[in-house]
Tab-separated table of C-alpha atoms and ligand atoms in Angstrom:
chain	number	residue	atom	x	y	z
A	1	MET	CA	-68.565	-73.363	-25.939
A	2	SER	CA	-68.149	-72.706	-29.611
A	3	PHE	CA	-68.619	-76.167	-31.030
A	4	PRO	CA	-72.097	-77.415	-31.891
A	5	ILE	CA	-72.525	-80.134	-29.303
A	6	ARG	CA	-75.957	-80.630	-30.776
A	7	PRO	CA	-76.036	-80.516	-34.562
A	8	PHE	CA	-79.775	-81.300	-34.387
A	9	HIS	CA	-81.368	-78.204	-32.952
A	10	ARG	CA	-84.067	-75.556	-33.354
A	11	PRO	CA	-82.630	-72.166	-34.255
A	12	ARG	CA	-85.576	-70.674	-32.340
A	13	PRO	CA	-87.925	-72.546	-29.995
A	14	ARG	CA	-90.831	-72.543	-32.451
A	15	ASP	CA	-88.725	-73.647	-35.437
A	16	VAL	CA	-88.628	-77.063	-37.002
A	17	LEU	CA	-85.658	-79.239	-36.125
A	18	HIS	CA	-82.549	-78.493	-38.206
A	19	CYS	CA	-79.310	-80.284	-38.897
A	20	ASP	CA	-76.862	-77.400	-38.674
A	21	GLY	CA	-78.274	-74.923	-41.214
A	22	ALA	CA	-80.593	-77.371	-42.984
A	23	PRO	CA	-84.269	-77.717	-41.983
A	24	LEU	CA	-85.123	-81.422	-41.769
A	25	PRO	CA	-88.547	-81.214	-43.494
A	26	LYS	CA	-86.789	-79.882	-46.575
A	27	LEU	CA	-84.441	-82.875	-46.630
A	28	ALA	CA	-87.328	-85.297	-46.123
A	29	LYS	CA	-89.243	-83.676	-48.948
A	30	ARG	CA	-86.315	-83.835	-51.311
A	31	TRP	CA	-85.002	-87.343	-50.565
A	32	GLY	CA	-87.857	-89.112	-48.817
A	33	THR	CA	-87.872	-91.057	-45.565
A	34	PRO	CA	-86.436	-92.943	-43.817
A	35	LEU	CA	-83.297	-90.874	-44.277
A	36	TYR	CA	-79.986	-90.775	-42.440
A	37	VAL	CA	-78.782	-87.195	-41.992
A	38	TYR	CA	-75.218	-86.370	-40.905
A	39	SER	CA	-73.522	-83.141	-39.896
A	40	ALA	CA	-70.043	-82.775	-41.382
A	41	ASP	CA	-69.140	-80.012	-38.908
A	42	ALA	CA	-69.974	-82.178	-35.906
A	43	ILE	CA	-67.699	-84.969	-37.152
A	44	VAL	CA	-64.807	-82.630	-37.902
A	45	GLU	CA	-65.124	-81.015	-34.500
A	46	ARG	CA	-65.097	-84.333	-32.683
A	47	PHE	CA	-61.969	-85.353	-34.540
A	48	GLY	CA	-60.376	-82.071	-33.513
A	49	LEU	CA	-61.095	-82.758	-29.836
A	50	PHE	CA	-58.841	-85.834	-29.927
A	51	ASP	CA	-56.152	-84.026	-31.854
A	52	ASN	CA	-56.148	-81.177	-29.318
A	53	ALA	CA	-56.239	-83.385	-26.239
A	54	LEU	CA	-53.271	-85.403	-27.510
A	55	ALA	CA	-51.164	-82.391	-28.484
A	56	GLY	CA	-47.525	-82.981	-27.643
A	57	LEU	CA	-47.837	-86.771	-27.893
A	58	PRO	CA	-46.986	-88.277	-31.273
A	59	HIS	CA	-50.341	-89.751	-32.317
A	60	LEU	CA	-52.608	-90.807	-35.121
A	61	VAL	CA	-56.376	-90.970	-34.682
A	62	CYS	CA	-57.571	-93.926	-36.747
A	63	TYR	CA	-61.326	-93.677	-37.219
A	64	ALA	CA	-63.024	-97.071	-36.730
A	65	VAL	CA	-64.667	-97.498	-40.112
A	66	LYS	CA	-67.293	-99.961	-38.921
A	67	ALA	CA	-69.059	-97.246	-36.897
A	68	ASN	CA	-70.127	-95.557	-40.120
A	69	SER	CA	-68.453	-96.541	-43.345
A	70	SER	CA	-70.054	-93.989	-45.663
A	71	LEU	CA	-67.479	-93.013	-48.301
A	72	ALA	CA	-68.310	-89.345	-47.826
A	73	ILE	CA	-67.544	-89.559	-44.106
A	74	LEU	CA	-64.310	-91.468	-44.746
A	75	LYS	CA	-63.258	-88.786	-47.204
A	76	LEU	CA	-64.180	-86.002	-44.802
A	77	LEU	CA	-62.062	-87.569	-42.050
A	78	SER	CA	-59.202	-88.377	-44.384
A	79	ARG	CA	-59.033	-84.693	-45.281
A	80	CYS	CA	-58.651	-83.970	-41.554
A	81	GLY	CA	-55.622	-86.266	-41.508
A	82	ALA	CA	-57.343	-89.235	-39.876
A	83	GLY	CA	-56.094	-92.772	-40.177
A	84	PHE	CA	-58.509	-95.690	-40.340
A	85	ASP	CA	-59.125	-98.805	-38.295
A	86	ILE	CA	-60.581	-101.514	-40.527
A	87	VAL	CA	-61.935	-104.962	-39.717
A	88	SER	CA	-62.319	-106.443	-43.204
A	89	GLY	CA	-60.973	-106.352	-46.725
A	90	GLY	CA	-64.189	-104.666	-47.761
A	91	GLU	CA	-63.518	-101.804	-45.363
A	92	LEU	CA	-60.020	-101.450	-46.826
A	93	GLU	CA	-61.538	-101.115	-50.282
A	94	ARG	CA	-63.901	-98.492	-48.915
A	95	VAL	CA	-61.063	-96.488	-47.390
A	96	LEU	CA	-59.078	-96.622	-50.622
A	97	ALA	CA	-62.164	-95.665	-52.626
A	98	ALA	CA	-62.530	-92.597	-50.401
A	99	ASP	CA	-58.814	-91.728	-50.541
A	100	LYS	CA	-56.424	-93.810	-52.578
A	101	ARG	CA	-53.440	-92.470	-50.656
A	102	ALA	CA	-54.725	-93.499	-47.225
A	103	ALA	CA	-53.205	-97.024	-47.049
A	104	GLY	CA	-50.245	-95.875	-44.954
A	105	ARG	CA	-52.705	-94.686	-42.298
A	106	VAL	CA	-54.677	-97.944	-42.104
A	107	VAL	CA	-54.572	-100.365	-39.192
A	108	PHE	CA	-56.215	-103.755	-39.708
A	109	SER	CA	-58.033	-105.284	-36.708
A	110	GLY	CA	-60.278	-108.323	-36.437
A	111	VAL	CA	-60.139	-111.921	-35.180
A	112	GLY	CA	-60.827	-113.621	-38.481
A	113	LYS	CA	-58.706	-112.147	-41.251
A	114	THR	CA	-58.686	-114.378	-44.322
A	115	ALA	CA	-55.748	-114.973	-46.676
A	116	PRO	CA	-57.322	-112.867	-49.473
A	117	GLU	CA	-57.898	-110.017	-47.021
A	118	ILE	CA	-54.316	-110.208	-45.805
A	119	ASP	CA	-53.067	-110.250	-49.411
A	120	LEU	CA	-55.151	-107.206	-50.234
A	121	ALA	CA	-53.750	-105.319	-47.254
A	122	LEU	CA	-50.156	-106.349	-47.999
A	123	ARG	CA	-50.572	-105.194	-51.591
A	124	ALA	CA	-52.014	-101.859	-50.452
A	125	GLY	CA	-49.177	-101.379	-47.965
A	126	ILE	CA	-51.138	-100.686	-44.804
A	127	ARG	CA	-49.509	-99.310	-41.677
A	128	VAL	CA	-49.984	-102.280	-39.345
A	129	PHE	CA	-51.806	-105.566	-38.884
A	130	ASN	CA	-53.267	-105.932	-35.396
A	131	VAL	CA	-52.789	-109.682	-35.076
A	132	GLU	CA	-55.184	-111.520	-32.781
A	133	SER	CA	-53.862	-115.107	-32.679
A	134	GLU	CA	-50.810	-117.249	-33.224
A	135	GLY	CA	-52.444	-118.827	-36.264
A	136	GLU	CA	-53.020	-115.421	-37.803
A	137	LEU	CA	-49.373	-114.495	-37.232
A	138	GLU	CA	-48.319	-117.655	-39.069
A	139	LEU	CA	-50.651	-116.927	-41.948
A	140	LEU	CA	-49.426	-113.333	-42.136
A	141	SER	CA	-45.826	-114.569	-42.269
A	142	GLU	CA	-46.679	-117.029	-45.024
A	143	ARG	CA	-48.560	-114.478	-47.136
A	144	ALA	CA	-45.787	-111.893	-46.711
A	145	GLY	CA	-43.251	-114.565	-47.754
A	146	LYS	CA	-45.251	-115.293	-50.915
A	147	ARG	CA	-45.210	-111.617	-51.853
A	148	GLY	CA	-41.618	-111.077	-50.802
A	149	VAL	CA	-42.528	-108.276	-48.402
A	150	VAL	CA	-42.136	-107.648	-44.694
A	151	ALA	CA	-45.452	-107.390	-42.836
A	152	PRO	CA	-45.636	-104.801	-40.035
A	153	PHE	CA	-47.610	-106.193	-37.125
A	154	ALA	CA	-48.718	-105.492	-33.579
A	155	LEU	CA	-50.152	-108.156	-31.309
A	156	ARG	CA	-53.582	-107.318	-29.999
A	157	VAL	CA	-53.257	-108.254	-26.385
A	158	ASN	CA	-56.043	-108.851	-23.985
A	159	PRO	CA	-55.228	-106.777	-20.914
A	160	ASP	CA	-57.901	-108.402	-18.729
A	161	VAL	CA	-59.414	-105.022	-17.906
A	162	PHE	CA	-63.080	-104.850	-17.000
A	163	ALA	CA	-65.044	-102.085	-18.667
A	164	ASP	CA	-68.581	-101.476	-17.546
A	165	THR	CA	-70.581	-101.624	-20.755
A	166	HIS	CA	-73.087	-103.852	-22.528
A	167	PRO	CA	-71.808	-107.471	-22.543
A	168	TYR	CA	-72.049	-107.655	-26.357
A	169	ILE	CA	-69.568	-104.798	-26.738
A	170	SER	CA	-67.161	-105.557	-23.899
A	171	THR	CA	-63.988	-107.115	-25.289
A	172	GLY	CA	-61.120	-106.704	-22.842
A	173	LEU	CA	-61.540	-109.699	-20.551
A	174	ARG	CA	-59.625	-112.952	-20.711
A	175	GLU	CA	-62.742	-114.924	-21.627
A	176	HIS	CA	-63.524	-112.809	-24.708
A	177	LYS	CA	-62.681	-114.008	-28.205
A	178	PHE	CA	-60.480	-111.002	-28.941
A	179	GLY	CA	-56.720	-110.693	-28.819
A	180	ILE	CA	-54.221	-112.918	-27.029
A	181	ALA	CA	-53.562	-113.086	-23.296
A	182	ILE	CA	-51.092	-110.377	-22.364
A	183	GLU	CA	-48.864	-112.865	-20.486
A	184	GLY	CA	-48.376	-114.894	-23.668
A	185	ALA	CA	-47.344	-111.932	-25.812
A	186	PRO	CA	-43.571	-111.827	-25.145
A	187	ALA	CA	-43.132	-115.445	-26.264
A	188	LEU	CA	-44.968	-114.763	-29.521
A	189	TYR	CA	-42.956	-111.610	-30.244
A	190	ARG	CA	-39.800	-113.619	-29.583
A	191	ARG	CA	-40.883	-116.349	-31.980
A	192	ALA	CA	-41.593	-113.782	-34.690
A	193	ARG	CA	-38.190	-112.230	-34.132
A	194	GLN	CA	-36.159	-115.408	-33.908
A	195	GLY	CA	-38.039	-117.787	-36.193
A	196	ARG	CA	-35.875	-118.573	-39.235
A	197	ARG	CA	-38.497	-117.605	-41.781
A	198	ALA	CA	-40.700	-115.379	-39.642
A	199	ALA	CA	-37.827	-112.996	-38.897
A	200	LYS	CA	-37.503	-112.111	-42.591
A	201	ARG	CA	-41.218	-111.666	-43.142
A	202	LEU	CA	-42.544	-110.024	-40.021
A	203	ARG	CA	-41.666	-106.795	-38.273
A	204	ALA	CA	-43.099	-106.115	-34.826
A	205	VAL	CA	-43.967	-102.420	-34.857
A	206	GLY	CA	-46.234	-102.154	-31.853
A	207	VAL	CA	-48.744	-103.469	-29.374
A	208	SER	CA	-52.505	-102.988	-29.549
A	209	VAL	CA	-55.550	-103.331	-27.308
A	210	HIS	CA	-59.245	-102.600	-27.616
A	211	ILE	CA	-61.237	-103.108	-24.445
A	212	GLY	CA	-64.775	-102.534	-25.674
A	213	SER	CA	-67.254	-99.942	-26.792
A	214	GLN	CA	-69.474	-97.273	-25.211
A	215	ILE	CA	-67.135	-96.975	-22.190
A	216	ARG	CA	-67.702	-93.613	-20.515
A	217	ASP	CA	-65.349	-93.938	-17.577
A	218	PRO	CA	-61.751	-93.030	-18.498
A	219	ALA	CA	-60.285	-95.331	-15.817
A	220	PRO	CA	-60.308	-98.616	-17.789
A	221	PHE	CA	-58.484	-96.889	-20.659
A	222	GLY	CA	-55.837	-95.727	-18.220
A	223	ALA	CA	-55.552	-99.251	-16.788
A	224	ALA	CA	-55.159	-100.727	-20.265
A	225	ALA	CA	-52.500	-98.117	-21.118
A	226	THR	CA	-50.609	-98.990	-17.935
A	227	ARG	CA	-50.554	-102.684	-18.793
A	228	VAL	CA	-49.568	-102.137	-22.387
A	229	ALA	CA	-46.816	-99.688	-21.431
A	230	ALA	CA	-45.450	-102.287	-18.993
A	231	LEU	CA	-45.487	-104.843	-21.782
A	232	VAL	CA	-43.614	-102.502	-24.118
A	233	ARG	CA	-40.966	-101.886	-21.454
A	234	ALA	CA	-40.610	-105.636	-20.930
A	235	LEU	CA	-40.375	-106.269	-24.672
A	236	ARG	CA	-37.709	-103.608	-25.061
A	237	ALA	CA	-35.747	-105.194	-22.239
A	238	ASP	CA	-36.197	-108.496	-24.044
A	239	GLY	CA	-34.408	-107.032	-27.071
A	240	GLU	CA	-37.403	-106.107	-29.230
A	241	PRO	CA	-35.876	-103.365	-31.372
A	242	THR	CA	-38.598	-102.007	-33.612
A	243	LEU	CA	-41.639	-101.359	-31.414
A	244	ARG	CA	-42.774	-97.836	-32.079
A	245	SER	CA	-46.536	-97.710	-31.617
A	246	ILE	CA	-49.125	-98.327	-28.953
A	247	ASP	CA	-52.660	-98.702	-30.224
A	248	LEU	CA	-55.196	-98.183	-27.454
A	249	GLY	CA	-58.208	-99.055	-29.585
A	250	GLY	CA	-61.510	-97.223	-29.548
A	251	GLY	CA	-64.467	-97.398	-27.255
A	252	LEU	CA	-64.940	-93.976	-25.723
A	253	GLY	CA	-68.657	-93.640	-25.041
A	254	ILE	CA	-71.227	-90.895	-25.462
A	255	GLU	CA	-74.389	-90.046	-23.502
A	256	TYR	CA	-77.460	-91.352	-25.281
A	257	GLU	CA	-79.775	-90.074	-22.556
A	258	GLY	CA	-79.823	-87.741	-19.611
A	259	ALA	CA	-78.485	-84.309	-18.924
A	260	PRO	CA	-76.350	-82.305	-21.359
A	261	TRP	CA	-72.674	-83.249	-21.121
A	262	ASP	CA	-69.389	-81.925	-22.386
A	263	PRO	CA	-67.587	-84.067	-24.962
A	264	GLN	CA	-64.499	-81.863	-24.756
A	265	GLU	CA	-64.222	-82.600	-21.055
A	266	ARG	CA	-64.643	-86.304	-21.667
A	267	VAL	CA	-61.889	-86.433	-24.280
A	268	ALA	CA	-59.624	-84.411	-21.991
A	269	ALA	CA	-60.228	-86.864	-19.117
A	270	TYR	CA	-59.613	-89.775	-21.459
A	271	ALA	CA	-56.358	-88.264	-22.738
A	272	ALA	CA	-55.223	-87.542	-19.174
A	273	ALA	CA	-55.904	-91.161	-18.112
A	274	VAL	CA	-53.999	-92.447	-21.124
A	275	ARG	CA	-51.038	-90.131	-20.557
A	276	ALA	CA	-50.869	-91.176	-16.918
A	277	GLY	CA	-51.077	-94.841	-17.913
A	278	LEU	CA	-48.212	-94.504	-20.367
A	279	GLY	CA	-46.159	-93.030	-17.544
A	280	GLY	CA	-43.730	-91.104	-19.720
A	281	LEU	CA	-42.896	-94.047	-21.963
A	282	ASP	CA	-40.951	-92.473	-24.814
A	283	GLY	CA	-40.315	-93.313	-28.420
A	284	VAL	CA	-43.828	-94.498	-29.157
A	285	GLU	CA	-46.556	-93.150	-31.328
A	286	LEU	CA	-50.038	-93.427	-29.852
A	287	LEU	CA	-52.727	-94.821	-32.134
A	288	LEU	CA	-56.394	-94.429	-31.183
A	289	GLU	CA	-59.381	-95.967	-32.885
A	290	PRO	CA	-62.490	-93.994	-31.907
A	291	GLY	CA	-65.602	-94.789	-33.905
A	292	ARG	CA	-68.802	-93.978	-32.065
A	293	PHE	CA	-67.427	-90.883	-30.357
A	294	LEU	CA	-66.691	-89.220	-33.706
A	295	VAL	CA	-69.952	-89.895	-35.507
A	296	ALA	CA	-72.813	-90.990	-33.221
A	297	GLU	CA	-74.271	-87.596	-32.384
A	298	ALA	CA	-73.529	-86.246	-35.837
A	299	GLY	CA	-76.290	-88.420	-37.269
A	300	ALA	CA	-80.037	-88.838	-36.981
A	301	LEU	CA	-82.492	-91.172	-38.635
A	302	LEU	CA	-85.357	-89.155	-40.026
A	303	THR	CA	-88.596	-91.107	-40.260
A	304	GLU	CA	-92.268	-90.423	-40.959
A	305	VAL	CA	-95.122	-91.551	-38.744
A	306	LEU	CA	-97.344	-93.874	-40.752
A	307	TYR	CA	-99.978	-94.731	-38.174
A	308	THR	CA	-100.844	-94.365	-34.537
A	309	LYS	CA	-102.988	-96.872	-32.711
A	310	GLN	CA	-104.136	-98.000	-29.313
A	311	ASN	CA	-103.835	-101.717	-28.426
A	312	GLY	CA	-105.231	-102.298	-24.958
A	313	THR	CA	-103.367	-99.982	-22.638
A	314	LYS	CA	-100.561	-99.273	-25.108
A	315	ARG	CA	-100.348	-96.518	-27.623
A	316	PHE	CA	-98.184	-97.251	-30.643
A	317	VAL	CA	-96.513	-94.875	-33.067
A	318	ILE	CA	-95.636	-96.788	-36.224
A	319	THR	CA	-92.853	-95.282	-38.314
A	320	ASP	CA	-91.647	-95.962	-41.825
A	321	ALA	CA	-88.198	-96.924	-40.442
A	322	GLY	CA	-87.561	-100.344	-38.967
A	323	MET	CA	-85.039	-102.375	-37.037
A	324	ASN	CA	-83.351	-103.210	-40.325
A	325	ASP	CA	-82.477	-99.495	-40.641
A	326	LEU	CA	-81.397	-99.002	-37.003
A	327	ILE	CA	-80.978	-102.158	-34.972
A	328	ARG	CA	-79.382	-100.796	-31.785
A	329	PRO	CA	-82.585	-100.736	-29.684
A	330	ALA	CA	-83.434	-104.317	-30.709
A	331	LEU	CA	-79.862	-105.593	-30.363
A	332	TYR	CA	-78.673	-103.880	-27.188
A	333	SER	CA	-81.869	-102.414	-25.745
A	334	ALA	CA	-80.144	-99.154	-26.614
A	335	HIS	CA	-81.767	-95.833	-25.864
A	336	HIS	CA	-82.120	-93.211	-28.599
A	337	GLY	CA	-83.628	-89.809	-28.028
A	338	ILE	CA	-86.573	-89.159	-30.341
A	339	GLU	CA	-87.775	-85.697	-31.265
A	340	PRO	CA	-90.689	-84.599	-33.371
A	341	VAL	CA	-89.337	-82.420	-36.174
A	342	ALA	CA	-92.208	-79.965	-35.921
A	343	PRO	CA	-92.182	-77.766	-32.812
A	344	GLY	CA	-93.793	-79.746	-29.993
A	345	ARG	CA	-97.486	-79.968	-29.466
A	346	LYS	CA	-98.338	-79.212	-25.854
A	347	GLN	CA	-100.112	-82.486	-25.168
A	348	LYS	CA	-97.802	-85.330	-24.131
A	349	GLU	CA	-98.456	-89.036	-24.330
A	350	THR	CA	-96.639	-92.231	-23.462
A	351	VAL	CA	-96.019	-94.364	-26.517
A	352	ASP	CA	-94.040	-97.214	-28.017
A	353	VAL	CA	-92.317	-96.039	-31.186
A	354	VAL	CA	-92.080	-99.067	-33.424
A	355	GLY	CA	-90.985	-99.989	-36.928
A	356	THR	CA	-92.605	-101.897	-39.725
A	357	VAL	CA	-90.591	-105.122	-39.527
A	358	CYS	CA	-92.363	-108.333	-38.535
A	359	GLU	CA	-90.572	-108.806	-35.203
A	360	SER	CA	-91.772	-107.733	-31.773
A	361	GLY	CA	-88.185	-106.615	-31.132
A	362	ASP	CA	-88.639	-103.963	-33.801
A	363	PHE	CA	-88.969	-100.896	-31.625
A	364	PHE	CA	-87.153	-97.577	-31.254
A	365	ALA	CA	-88.563	-96.639	-27.858
A	366	ARG	CA	-90.849	-98.189	-25.270
A	367	ASP	CA	-93.092	-96.316	-22.862
A	368	ARG	CA	-91.598	-93.029	-23.984
A	369	GLN	CA	-93.166	-89.646	-23.213
A	370	LEU	CA	-93.435	-87.716	-26.457
A	371	PRO	CA	-95.457	-84.741	-27.588
A	372	ARG	CA	-98.523	-86.088	-29.345
A	373	VAL	CA	-97.747	-87.058	-32.932
A	374	GLU	CA	-100.018	-87.776	-35.866
A	375	PRO	CA	-99.616	-89.743	-39.084
A	376	GLY	CA	-97.523	-87.720	-41.525
A	377	ASP	CA	-95.402	-86.143	-38.779
A	378	LEU	CA	-91.619	-86.474	-38.993
A	379	LEU	CA	-89.528	-87.840	-36.128
A	380	ALA	CA	-85.776	-87.598	-35.695
A	381	ILE	CA	-84.187	-90.591	-33.981
A	382	LEU	CA	-81.098	-89.003	-32.488
A	383	ASP	CA	-77.510	-90.148	-31.972
A	384	ALA	CA	-77.856	-92.586	-34.845
A	385	GLY	CA	-74.673	-91.708	-36.732
A	386	ALA	CA	-72.723	-94.670	-35.325
A	387	TYR	CA	-73.726	-98.287	-35.805
A	388	GLY	CA	-76.874	-97.133	-37.589
A	389	ALA	CA	-76.504	-97.269	-41.361
A	390	SER	CA	-73.429	-99.503	-41.080
A	391	LEU	CA	-75.399	-102.127	-39.150
A	392	SER	CA	-78.456	-101.862	-41.359
A	393	SER	CA	-79.763	-104.704	-43.470
A	394	THR	CA	-82.361	-105.395	-46.100
A	395	TYR	CA	-84.415	-107.710	-43.870
A	396	ASN	CA	-88.033	-107.913	-45.050
A	397	THR	CA	-86.647	-106.883	-48.479
A	398	ARG	CA	-86.587	-103.321	-47.306
A	399	PRO	CA	-84.296	-101.176	-49.443
A	400	ARG	CA	-81.439	-99.620	-47.512
A	401	VAL	CA	-82.195	-95.972	-46.827
A	402	ALA	CA	-80.635	-92.902	-48.398
A	403	GLU	CA	-77.969	-90.893	-46.578
A	404	VAL	CA	-77.403	-87.144	-46.658
A	405	LEU	CA	-74.395	-85.136	-45.523
A	406	VAL	CA	-75.027	-81.580	-44.352
A	407	GLU	CA	-72.190	-79.096	-44.768
A	408	GLY	CA	-73.234	-75.806	-43.212
A	409	ALA	CA	-76.625	-75.058	-44.746
A	410	LYS	CA	-76.010	-77.240	-47.809
A	411	ALA	CA	-77.075	-80.860	-47.947
A	412	ARG	CA	-76.089	-83.476	-50.477
A	413	LEU	CA	-77.058	-87.054	-51.100
A	414	VAL	CA	-74.088	-89.299	-50.292
A	415	ARG	CA	-75.924	-92.578	-50.758
A	416	ARG	CA	-79.025	-93.015	-52.805
A	417	ARG	CA	-81.805	-95.207	-51.517
A	418	ASP	CA	-81.572	-98.832	-52.680
A	419	ARG	CA	-84.046	-99.879	-55.276
A	420	VAL	CA	-85.658	-103.268	-54.834
A	421	ARG	CA	-84.027	-104.182	-58.108
A	422	ASP	CA	-80.577	-103.596	-56.497
A	423	LEU	CA	-81.505	-106.188	-53.890
A	424	LEU	CA	-82.680	-108.736	-56.425
A	425	ALA	CA	-79.787	-108.279	-58.860
A	426	PRO	CA	-77.394	-110.912	-57.420
A	427	GLU	CA	-80.092	-113.612	-57.276
A	428	ARG	CA	-80.973	-116.335	-59.787
A	429	VAL	CA	-84.216	-118.302	-59.981
B	501	PLP	C1	-65.338	-101.470	-32.870
B	501	PLP	C2	-63.909	-101.191	-32.704
B	501	PLP	C3	-63.465	-99.876	-32.513
B	501	PLP	C4	-64.387	-98.707	-32.366
B	501	PLP	O1	-65.153	-98.756	-31.221
B	501	PLP	P1	-66.032	-97.467	-30.804
B	501	PLP	O2	-66.714	-97.900	-29.582
B	501	PLP	O3	-66.951	-97.200	-31.922
B	501	PLP	O4	-65.081	-96.351	-30.570
B	501	PLP	C5	-62.108	-99.667	-32.443
B	501	PLP	N1	-61.222	-100.696	-32.540
B	501	PLP	C6	-61.618	-101.969	-32.709
B	501	PLP	C7	-60.610	-103.048	-32.809
B	501	PLP	C8	-62.966	-102.267	-32.799
B	501	PLP	O5	-63.367	-103.537	-32.944
């Protein structure tokens, strides 16, 4: 296959780990550690997989900004023609900062949109509001009325589809906080269409779902598509004239551990399940909101080993990164591959790789077999491009880390490291 499934690689077995053409020790030397490193090529290629697999179906791939909201990555994807799935007013400002002409490609999701956020999005002229409750629909109608505009909306329905993933990131069941029950949707669309004021202020342009995250089996996506397509047919029969999009959300998963796998195959299987689910429904544009699948493997967190020590039977490798920089292991017991940047020493040992934060949950790996590492060695924590930097915090007053984008063999700083003074600036004594 021609695409770099693994942007983090050794050109030859005895080489240091590279990101595409850039040797990681060089980046660490120039910008320090911890450091997020992203491959632009890997992101562009992933985006292309969706575009190819959906050829022939009218579609727009709306990157889920929350997976990694770096302006440089938003700009890169915007240049590929991506749309954007946002979940806050702040994310809308980010998208517009990356590309001021992107508003027409923005879909706005989220259960708790505030009036100022809705106003901001109405002013920008986004493509569609994915509305998650009756109250939100009322507020949207009111805010659109105030501005004298018509708000395009889709109801986010809850298809009651089970997706086998971590409970914190499963969203498609009736008991979850997201969306509205699919059975209740027709009545709400009717109210928006027939309400005296609502009819002038709201335009139903589609239906949306999002069933969860890190879902590797294409079947639940197909099931969700089937249910949404049935809803669209019912709504059309009910006299809904303007529905033109089906948003199937994001959630396609990657492999964080195990044998090599083929992302192209996975996207193809996903697209096939979705096509089958839609069952030839015509006159709709398909919107997709992948986040993780586009950026996870394109990124690594580069960190330096500060200390190693033996406590009882356990050997610890203490890095200069912490759970505030990458919280997925602490939050979801998530697995991340970890590779020494230098070519492996022969001797292996079983270690816990831990961070510096004062929490026992601050670990990157437990009981992991790694080549022996020493203080001063660099480690790459792999598959950290999604929900890494964007979920980071300044807990323990740790400055947020710098981020670097690699384009071919060239690397550039796309976010400088916080200074402690940046953290203190908003505070008053
Ligand atoms: C988080 C989220 C996504 C992206 O999920 P991934 O698993 O990163 O693809 C898409 N749509 C909505 C509404 C989301 O909340």
